[in-house]
Coordinates of N, CA and C in Angstrom, one line a residue:
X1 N 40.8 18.2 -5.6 CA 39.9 17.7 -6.7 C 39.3 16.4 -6.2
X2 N 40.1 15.4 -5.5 CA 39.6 14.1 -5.2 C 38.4 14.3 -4.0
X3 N 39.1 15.2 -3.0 CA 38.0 15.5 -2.0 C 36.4 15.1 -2.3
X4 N 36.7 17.1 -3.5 CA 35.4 17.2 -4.1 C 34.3 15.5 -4.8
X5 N 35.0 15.1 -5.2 CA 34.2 13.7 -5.9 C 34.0 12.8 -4.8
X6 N 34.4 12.8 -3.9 CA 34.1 12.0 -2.2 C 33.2 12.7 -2.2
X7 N 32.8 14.3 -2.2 CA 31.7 14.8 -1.6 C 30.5 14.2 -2.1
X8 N 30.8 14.6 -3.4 CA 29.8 14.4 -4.2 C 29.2 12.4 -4.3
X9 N 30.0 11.8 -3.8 CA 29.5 10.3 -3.9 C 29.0 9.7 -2.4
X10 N 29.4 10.9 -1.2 CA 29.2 10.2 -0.2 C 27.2 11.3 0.4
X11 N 27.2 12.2 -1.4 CA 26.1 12.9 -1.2 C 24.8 12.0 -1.4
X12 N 25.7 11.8 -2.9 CA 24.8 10.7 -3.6 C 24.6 9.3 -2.7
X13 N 25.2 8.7 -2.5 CA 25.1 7.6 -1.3 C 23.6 7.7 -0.7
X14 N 23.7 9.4 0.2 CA 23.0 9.3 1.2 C 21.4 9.7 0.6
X15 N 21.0 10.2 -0.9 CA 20.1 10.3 -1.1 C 19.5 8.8 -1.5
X16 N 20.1 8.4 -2.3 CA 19.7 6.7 -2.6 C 19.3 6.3 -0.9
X17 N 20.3 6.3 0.0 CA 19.7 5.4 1.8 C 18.0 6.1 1.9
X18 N 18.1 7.5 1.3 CA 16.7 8.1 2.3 C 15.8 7.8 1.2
X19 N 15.8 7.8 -0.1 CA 15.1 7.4 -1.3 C 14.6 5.4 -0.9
X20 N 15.7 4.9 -0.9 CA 14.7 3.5 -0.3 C 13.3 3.3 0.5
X21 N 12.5 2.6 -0.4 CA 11.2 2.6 -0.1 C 11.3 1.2 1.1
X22 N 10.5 1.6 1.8 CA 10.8 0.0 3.1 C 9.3 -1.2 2.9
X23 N 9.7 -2.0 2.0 CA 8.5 -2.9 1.9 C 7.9 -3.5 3.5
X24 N 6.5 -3.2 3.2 CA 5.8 -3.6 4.4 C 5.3 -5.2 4.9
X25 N 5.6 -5.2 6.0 CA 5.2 -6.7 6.5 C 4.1 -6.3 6.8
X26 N 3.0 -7.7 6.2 CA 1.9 -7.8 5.5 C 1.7 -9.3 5.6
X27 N 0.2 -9.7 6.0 CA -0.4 -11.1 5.6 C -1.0 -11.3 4.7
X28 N -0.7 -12.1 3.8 CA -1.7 -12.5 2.6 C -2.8 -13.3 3.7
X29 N -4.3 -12.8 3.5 CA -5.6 -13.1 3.9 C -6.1 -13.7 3.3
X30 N -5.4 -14.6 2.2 CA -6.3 -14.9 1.0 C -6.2 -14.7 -0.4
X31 N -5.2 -14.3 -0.9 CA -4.8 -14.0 -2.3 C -5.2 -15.1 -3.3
X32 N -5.9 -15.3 -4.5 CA -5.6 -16.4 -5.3 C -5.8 -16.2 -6.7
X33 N -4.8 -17.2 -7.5 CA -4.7 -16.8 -9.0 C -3.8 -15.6 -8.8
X34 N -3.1 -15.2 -8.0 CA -1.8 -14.5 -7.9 C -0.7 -15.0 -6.8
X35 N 0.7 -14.5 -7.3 CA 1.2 -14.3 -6.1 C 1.9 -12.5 -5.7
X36 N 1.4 -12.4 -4.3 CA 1.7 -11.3 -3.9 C 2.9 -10.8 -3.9
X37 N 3.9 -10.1 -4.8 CA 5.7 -9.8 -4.6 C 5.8 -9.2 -3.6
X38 N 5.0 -7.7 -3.8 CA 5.3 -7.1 -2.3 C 4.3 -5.9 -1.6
X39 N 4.5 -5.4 -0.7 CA 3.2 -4.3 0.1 C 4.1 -3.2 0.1
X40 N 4.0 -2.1 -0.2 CA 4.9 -1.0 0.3 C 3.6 0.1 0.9
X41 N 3.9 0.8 2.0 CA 2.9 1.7 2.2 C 4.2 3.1 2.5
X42 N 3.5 4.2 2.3 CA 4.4 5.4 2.3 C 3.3 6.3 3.1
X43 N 3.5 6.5 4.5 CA 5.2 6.4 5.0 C 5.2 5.5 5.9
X44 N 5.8 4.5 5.8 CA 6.3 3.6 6.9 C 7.5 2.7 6.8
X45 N 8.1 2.8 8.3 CA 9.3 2.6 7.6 C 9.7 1.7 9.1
X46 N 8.7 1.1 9.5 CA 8.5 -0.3 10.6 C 7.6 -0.9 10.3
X47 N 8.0 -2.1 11.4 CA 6.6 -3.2 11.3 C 5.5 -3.0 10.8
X48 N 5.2 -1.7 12.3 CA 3.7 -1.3 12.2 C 3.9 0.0 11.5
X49 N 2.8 0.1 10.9 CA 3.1 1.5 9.7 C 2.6 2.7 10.8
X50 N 3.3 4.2 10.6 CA 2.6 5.0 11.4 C 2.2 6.1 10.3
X51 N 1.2 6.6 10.0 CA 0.3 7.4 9.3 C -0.3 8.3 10.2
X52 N -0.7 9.5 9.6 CA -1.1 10.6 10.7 C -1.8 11.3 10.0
X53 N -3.2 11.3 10.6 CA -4.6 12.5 10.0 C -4.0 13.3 9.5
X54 N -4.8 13.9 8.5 CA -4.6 14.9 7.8 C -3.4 14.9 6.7
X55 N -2.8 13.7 6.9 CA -1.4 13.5 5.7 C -1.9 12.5 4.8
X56 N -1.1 12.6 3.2 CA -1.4 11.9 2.7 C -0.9 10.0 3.0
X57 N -1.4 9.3 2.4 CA -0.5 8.1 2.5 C -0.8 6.8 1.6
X58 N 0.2 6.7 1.0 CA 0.1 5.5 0.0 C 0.2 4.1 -0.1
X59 N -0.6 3.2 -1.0 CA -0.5 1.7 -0.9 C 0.0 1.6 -2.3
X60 N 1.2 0.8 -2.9 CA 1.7 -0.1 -3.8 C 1.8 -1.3 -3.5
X61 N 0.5 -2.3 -4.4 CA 0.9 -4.2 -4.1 C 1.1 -4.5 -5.4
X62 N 2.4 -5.3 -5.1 CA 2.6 -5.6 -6.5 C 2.7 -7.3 -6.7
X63 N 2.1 -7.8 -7.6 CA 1.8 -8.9 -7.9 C 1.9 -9.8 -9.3
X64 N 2.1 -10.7 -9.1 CA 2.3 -11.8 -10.2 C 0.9 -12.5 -10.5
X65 N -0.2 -12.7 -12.0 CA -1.0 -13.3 -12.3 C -0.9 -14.6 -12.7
X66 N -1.2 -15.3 -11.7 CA -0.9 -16.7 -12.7 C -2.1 -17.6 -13.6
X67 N -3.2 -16.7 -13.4 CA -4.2 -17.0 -14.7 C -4.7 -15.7 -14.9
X68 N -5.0 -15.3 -16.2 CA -6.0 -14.0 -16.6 C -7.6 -13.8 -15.4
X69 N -7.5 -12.4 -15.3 CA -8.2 -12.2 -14.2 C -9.0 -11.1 -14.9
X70 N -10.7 -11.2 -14.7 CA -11.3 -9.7 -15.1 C -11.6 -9.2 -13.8
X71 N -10.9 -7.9 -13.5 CA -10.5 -7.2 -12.2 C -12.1 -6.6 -12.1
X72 N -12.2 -6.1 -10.9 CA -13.6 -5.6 -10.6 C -13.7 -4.4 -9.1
X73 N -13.7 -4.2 -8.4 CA -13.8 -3.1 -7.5 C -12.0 -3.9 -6.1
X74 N -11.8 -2.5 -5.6 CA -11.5 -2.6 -4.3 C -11.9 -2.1 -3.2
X75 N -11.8 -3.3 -2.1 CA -12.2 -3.1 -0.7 C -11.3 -2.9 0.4
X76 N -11.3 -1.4 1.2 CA -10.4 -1.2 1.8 C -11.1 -1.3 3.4
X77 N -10.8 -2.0 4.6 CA -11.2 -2.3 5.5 C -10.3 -1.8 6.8
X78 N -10.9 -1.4 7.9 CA -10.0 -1.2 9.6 C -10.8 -2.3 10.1
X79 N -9.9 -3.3 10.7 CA -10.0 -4.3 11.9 C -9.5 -4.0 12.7
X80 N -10.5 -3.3 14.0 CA -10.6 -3.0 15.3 C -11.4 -3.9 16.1
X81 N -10.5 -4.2 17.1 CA -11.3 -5.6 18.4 C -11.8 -6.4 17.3
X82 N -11.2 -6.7 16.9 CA -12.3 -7.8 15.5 C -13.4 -7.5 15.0
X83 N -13.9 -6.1 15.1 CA -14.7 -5.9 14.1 C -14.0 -4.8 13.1
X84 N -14.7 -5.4 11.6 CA -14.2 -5.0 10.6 C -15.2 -3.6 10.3
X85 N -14.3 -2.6 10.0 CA -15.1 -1.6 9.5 C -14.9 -1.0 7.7
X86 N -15.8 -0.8 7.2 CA -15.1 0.1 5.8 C -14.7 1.4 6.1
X87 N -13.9 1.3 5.1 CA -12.7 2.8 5.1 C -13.2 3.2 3.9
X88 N -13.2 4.8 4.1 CA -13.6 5.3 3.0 C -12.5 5.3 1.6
X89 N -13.5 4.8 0.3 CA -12.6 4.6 -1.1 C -12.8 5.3 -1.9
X90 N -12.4 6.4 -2.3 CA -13.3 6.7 -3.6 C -13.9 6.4 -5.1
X91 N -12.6 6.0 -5.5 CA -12.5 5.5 -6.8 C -12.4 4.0 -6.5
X92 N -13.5 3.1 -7.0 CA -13.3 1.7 -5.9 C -12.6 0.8 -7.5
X93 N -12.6 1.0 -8.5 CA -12.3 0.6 -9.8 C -11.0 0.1 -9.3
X94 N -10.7 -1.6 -9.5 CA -9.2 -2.0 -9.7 C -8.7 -1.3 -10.8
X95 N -9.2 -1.4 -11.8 CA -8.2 -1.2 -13.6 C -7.6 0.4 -13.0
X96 N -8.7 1.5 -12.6 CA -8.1 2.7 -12.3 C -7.1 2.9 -11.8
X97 N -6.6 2.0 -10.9 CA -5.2 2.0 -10.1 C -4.1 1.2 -10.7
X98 N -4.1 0.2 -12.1 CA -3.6 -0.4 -12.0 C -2.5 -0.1 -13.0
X99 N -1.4 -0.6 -12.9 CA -0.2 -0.5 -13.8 C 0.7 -1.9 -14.0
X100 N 1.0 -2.1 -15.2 CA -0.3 -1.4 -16.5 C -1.3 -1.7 -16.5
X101 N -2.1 -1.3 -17.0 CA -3.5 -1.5 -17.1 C -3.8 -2.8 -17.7
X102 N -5.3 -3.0 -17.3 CA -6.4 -4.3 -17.5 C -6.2 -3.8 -18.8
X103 N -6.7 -5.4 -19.4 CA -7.1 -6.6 -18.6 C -5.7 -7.3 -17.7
X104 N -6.3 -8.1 -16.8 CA -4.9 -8.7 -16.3 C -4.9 -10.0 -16.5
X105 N -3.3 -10.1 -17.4 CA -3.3 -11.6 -18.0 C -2.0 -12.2 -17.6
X106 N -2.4 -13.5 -17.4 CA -1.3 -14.7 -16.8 C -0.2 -14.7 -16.8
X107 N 0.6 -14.4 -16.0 CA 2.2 -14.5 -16.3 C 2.6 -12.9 -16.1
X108 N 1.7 -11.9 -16.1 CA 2.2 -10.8 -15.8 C 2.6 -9.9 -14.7
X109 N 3.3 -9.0 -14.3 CA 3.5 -8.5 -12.9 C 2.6 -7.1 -13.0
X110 N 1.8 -6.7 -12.5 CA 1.1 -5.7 -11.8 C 1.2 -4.8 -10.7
X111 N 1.1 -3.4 -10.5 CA 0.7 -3.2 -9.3 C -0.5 -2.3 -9.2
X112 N -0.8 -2.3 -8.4 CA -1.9 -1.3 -8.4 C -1.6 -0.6 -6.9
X113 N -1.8 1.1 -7.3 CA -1.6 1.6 -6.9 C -2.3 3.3 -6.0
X114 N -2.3 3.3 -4.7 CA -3.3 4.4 -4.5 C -2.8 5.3 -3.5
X115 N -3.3 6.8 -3.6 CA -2.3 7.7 -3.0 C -3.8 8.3 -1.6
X116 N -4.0 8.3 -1.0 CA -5.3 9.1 0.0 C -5.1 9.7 1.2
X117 N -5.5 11.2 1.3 CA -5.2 11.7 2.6 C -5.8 11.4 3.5
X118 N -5.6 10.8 4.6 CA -6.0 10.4 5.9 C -7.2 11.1 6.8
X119 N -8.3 11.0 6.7 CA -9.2 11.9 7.2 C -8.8 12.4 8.3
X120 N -9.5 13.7 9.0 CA -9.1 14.1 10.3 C -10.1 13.3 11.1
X121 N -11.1 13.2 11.2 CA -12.1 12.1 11.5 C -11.6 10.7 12.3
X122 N -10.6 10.1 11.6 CA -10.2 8.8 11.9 C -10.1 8.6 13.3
X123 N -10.2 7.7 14.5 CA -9.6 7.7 15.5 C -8.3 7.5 16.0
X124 N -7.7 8.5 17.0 CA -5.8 7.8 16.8 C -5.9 6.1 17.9
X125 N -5.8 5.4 17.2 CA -6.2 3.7 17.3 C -4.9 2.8 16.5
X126 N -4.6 1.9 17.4 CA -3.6 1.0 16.0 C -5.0 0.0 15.8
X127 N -4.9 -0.6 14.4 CA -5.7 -1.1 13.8 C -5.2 -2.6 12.9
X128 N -5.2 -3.2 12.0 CA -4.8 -3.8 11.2 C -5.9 -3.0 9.9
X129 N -4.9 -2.9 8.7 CA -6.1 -2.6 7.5 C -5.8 -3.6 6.6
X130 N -7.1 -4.0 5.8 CA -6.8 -5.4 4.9 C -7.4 -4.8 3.5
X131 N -6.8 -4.8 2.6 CA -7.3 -4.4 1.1 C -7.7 -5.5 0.3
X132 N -8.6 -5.8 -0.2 CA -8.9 -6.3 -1.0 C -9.1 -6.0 -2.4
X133 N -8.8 -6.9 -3.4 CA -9.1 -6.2 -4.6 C -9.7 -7.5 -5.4
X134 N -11.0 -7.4 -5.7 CA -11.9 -8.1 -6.5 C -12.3 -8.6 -7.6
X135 N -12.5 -9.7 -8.6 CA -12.6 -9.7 -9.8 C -14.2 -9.4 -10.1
X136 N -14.7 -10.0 -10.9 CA -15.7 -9.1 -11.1 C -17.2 -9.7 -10.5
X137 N -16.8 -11.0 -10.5 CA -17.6 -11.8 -9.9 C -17.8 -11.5 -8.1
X138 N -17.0 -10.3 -7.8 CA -16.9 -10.4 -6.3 C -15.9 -10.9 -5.5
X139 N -15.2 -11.7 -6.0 CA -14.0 -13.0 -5.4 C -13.3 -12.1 -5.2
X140 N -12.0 -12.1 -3.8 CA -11.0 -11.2 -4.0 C -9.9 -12.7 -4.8
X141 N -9.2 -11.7 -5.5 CA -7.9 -12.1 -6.1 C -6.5 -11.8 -5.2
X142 N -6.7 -10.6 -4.3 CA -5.7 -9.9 -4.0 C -6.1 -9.8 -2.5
X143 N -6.1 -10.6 -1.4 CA -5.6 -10.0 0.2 C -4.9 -9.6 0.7
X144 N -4.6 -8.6 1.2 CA -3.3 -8.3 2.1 C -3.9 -7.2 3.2
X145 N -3.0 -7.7 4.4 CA -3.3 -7.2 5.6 C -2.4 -6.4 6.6
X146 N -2.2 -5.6 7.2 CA -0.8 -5.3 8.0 C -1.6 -4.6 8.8
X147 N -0.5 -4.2 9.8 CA -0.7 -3.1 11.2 C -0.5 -1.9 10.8
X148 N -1.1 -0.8 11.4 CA -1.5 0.3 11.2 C -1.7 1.5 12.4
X149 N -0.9 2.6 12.4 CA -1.3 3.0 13.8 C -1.4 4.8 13.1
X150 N -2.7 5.5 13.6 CA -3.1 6.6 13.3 C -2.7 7.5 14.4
X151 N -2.0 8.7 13.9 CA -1.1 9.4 14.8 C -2.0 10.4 14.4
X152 N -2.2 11.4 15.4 CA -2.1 13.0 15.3 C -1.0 13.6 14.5
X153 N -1.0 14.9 13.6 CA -0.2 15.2 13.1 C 0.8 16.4 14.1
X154 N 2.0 16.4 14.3 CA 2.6 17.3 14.9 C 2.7 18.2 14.5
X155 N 2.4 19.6 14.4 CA 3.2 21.1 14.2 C 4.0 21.8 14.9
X156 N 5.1 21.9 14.4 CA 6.0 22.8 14.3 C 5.7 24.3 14.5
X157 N 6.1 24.6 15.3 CA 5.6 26.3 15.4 C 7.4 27.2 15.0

């Protein structure tokens, strides 16, 4: 009987290890009227994040407002050899991503959050990508930057 409950706790154990999300190392480029808590991108689970065409892949930043902010579009960028390129966004609306929702007021924690499949298009390049997220005036409120490397997808036959 004891066994059994080892099993079962050294199961559970190991789904909680693979369930841990690995917060990403990331530069604030500029953040203000916030502070940045944290960058998570899915999937990555090093320094440099590795993402691969054709897969989906996700950004969660979560952040602290330390004055009320009227939020306004996001800018999502590839920095290659130092030139900046735009990446395609669809829905460019901060409030649409955001949890909880706008307005965003002083003292509160946020994140905003976005899920996008990786074009096949992309070049396989490591890059830095920098997000921006905007108030309405244009200002970003929110920089953050990290390393990035675009893999081919492998199949399994």
């Amino acid at each position: 009987m004891k066994l059994c409950h080892v099993n079962y706790l050294i199961g559970g154990v190991m789904v909680f290890i693979v369930s841990v999300t690995y917060a990403t190392s990331y530069t604030d480029c500029g953040s203000r009227n916030v502070e940045v808590l944290s960058v998570e991108v899915t999937p990555c689970s090093s320094d440099q994040c590795v993402i691969f065409r054709g897969e989906p892949a996700s950004i969660n930043i979560t952040f602290k407002a330390e004055k009320d902010i009227a939020a306004g579009d996001a800018v999502v960028q590839g920095i290659y050899n130092n030139h900046t390129i735009p990446l395609p966004f669809p829905d460019k609306t901060v409030c649409s991503h955001l949890t909880p929702h706008c307005p965003i007021k002083e003292g509160k924690m946020y994140t905003f959050g976005h899920t996008h499949v990786v074009s096949q298009d992309f070049q396989l390049v490591n890059l830095e990508v920098r997000w921006e997220l905007l108030d309405s005036s244009k200002i970003p409120f929110v920089c953050v930057q990290f390393p990035v490397q675009i893999k081919q997808t492998t199949i399994n036959p």
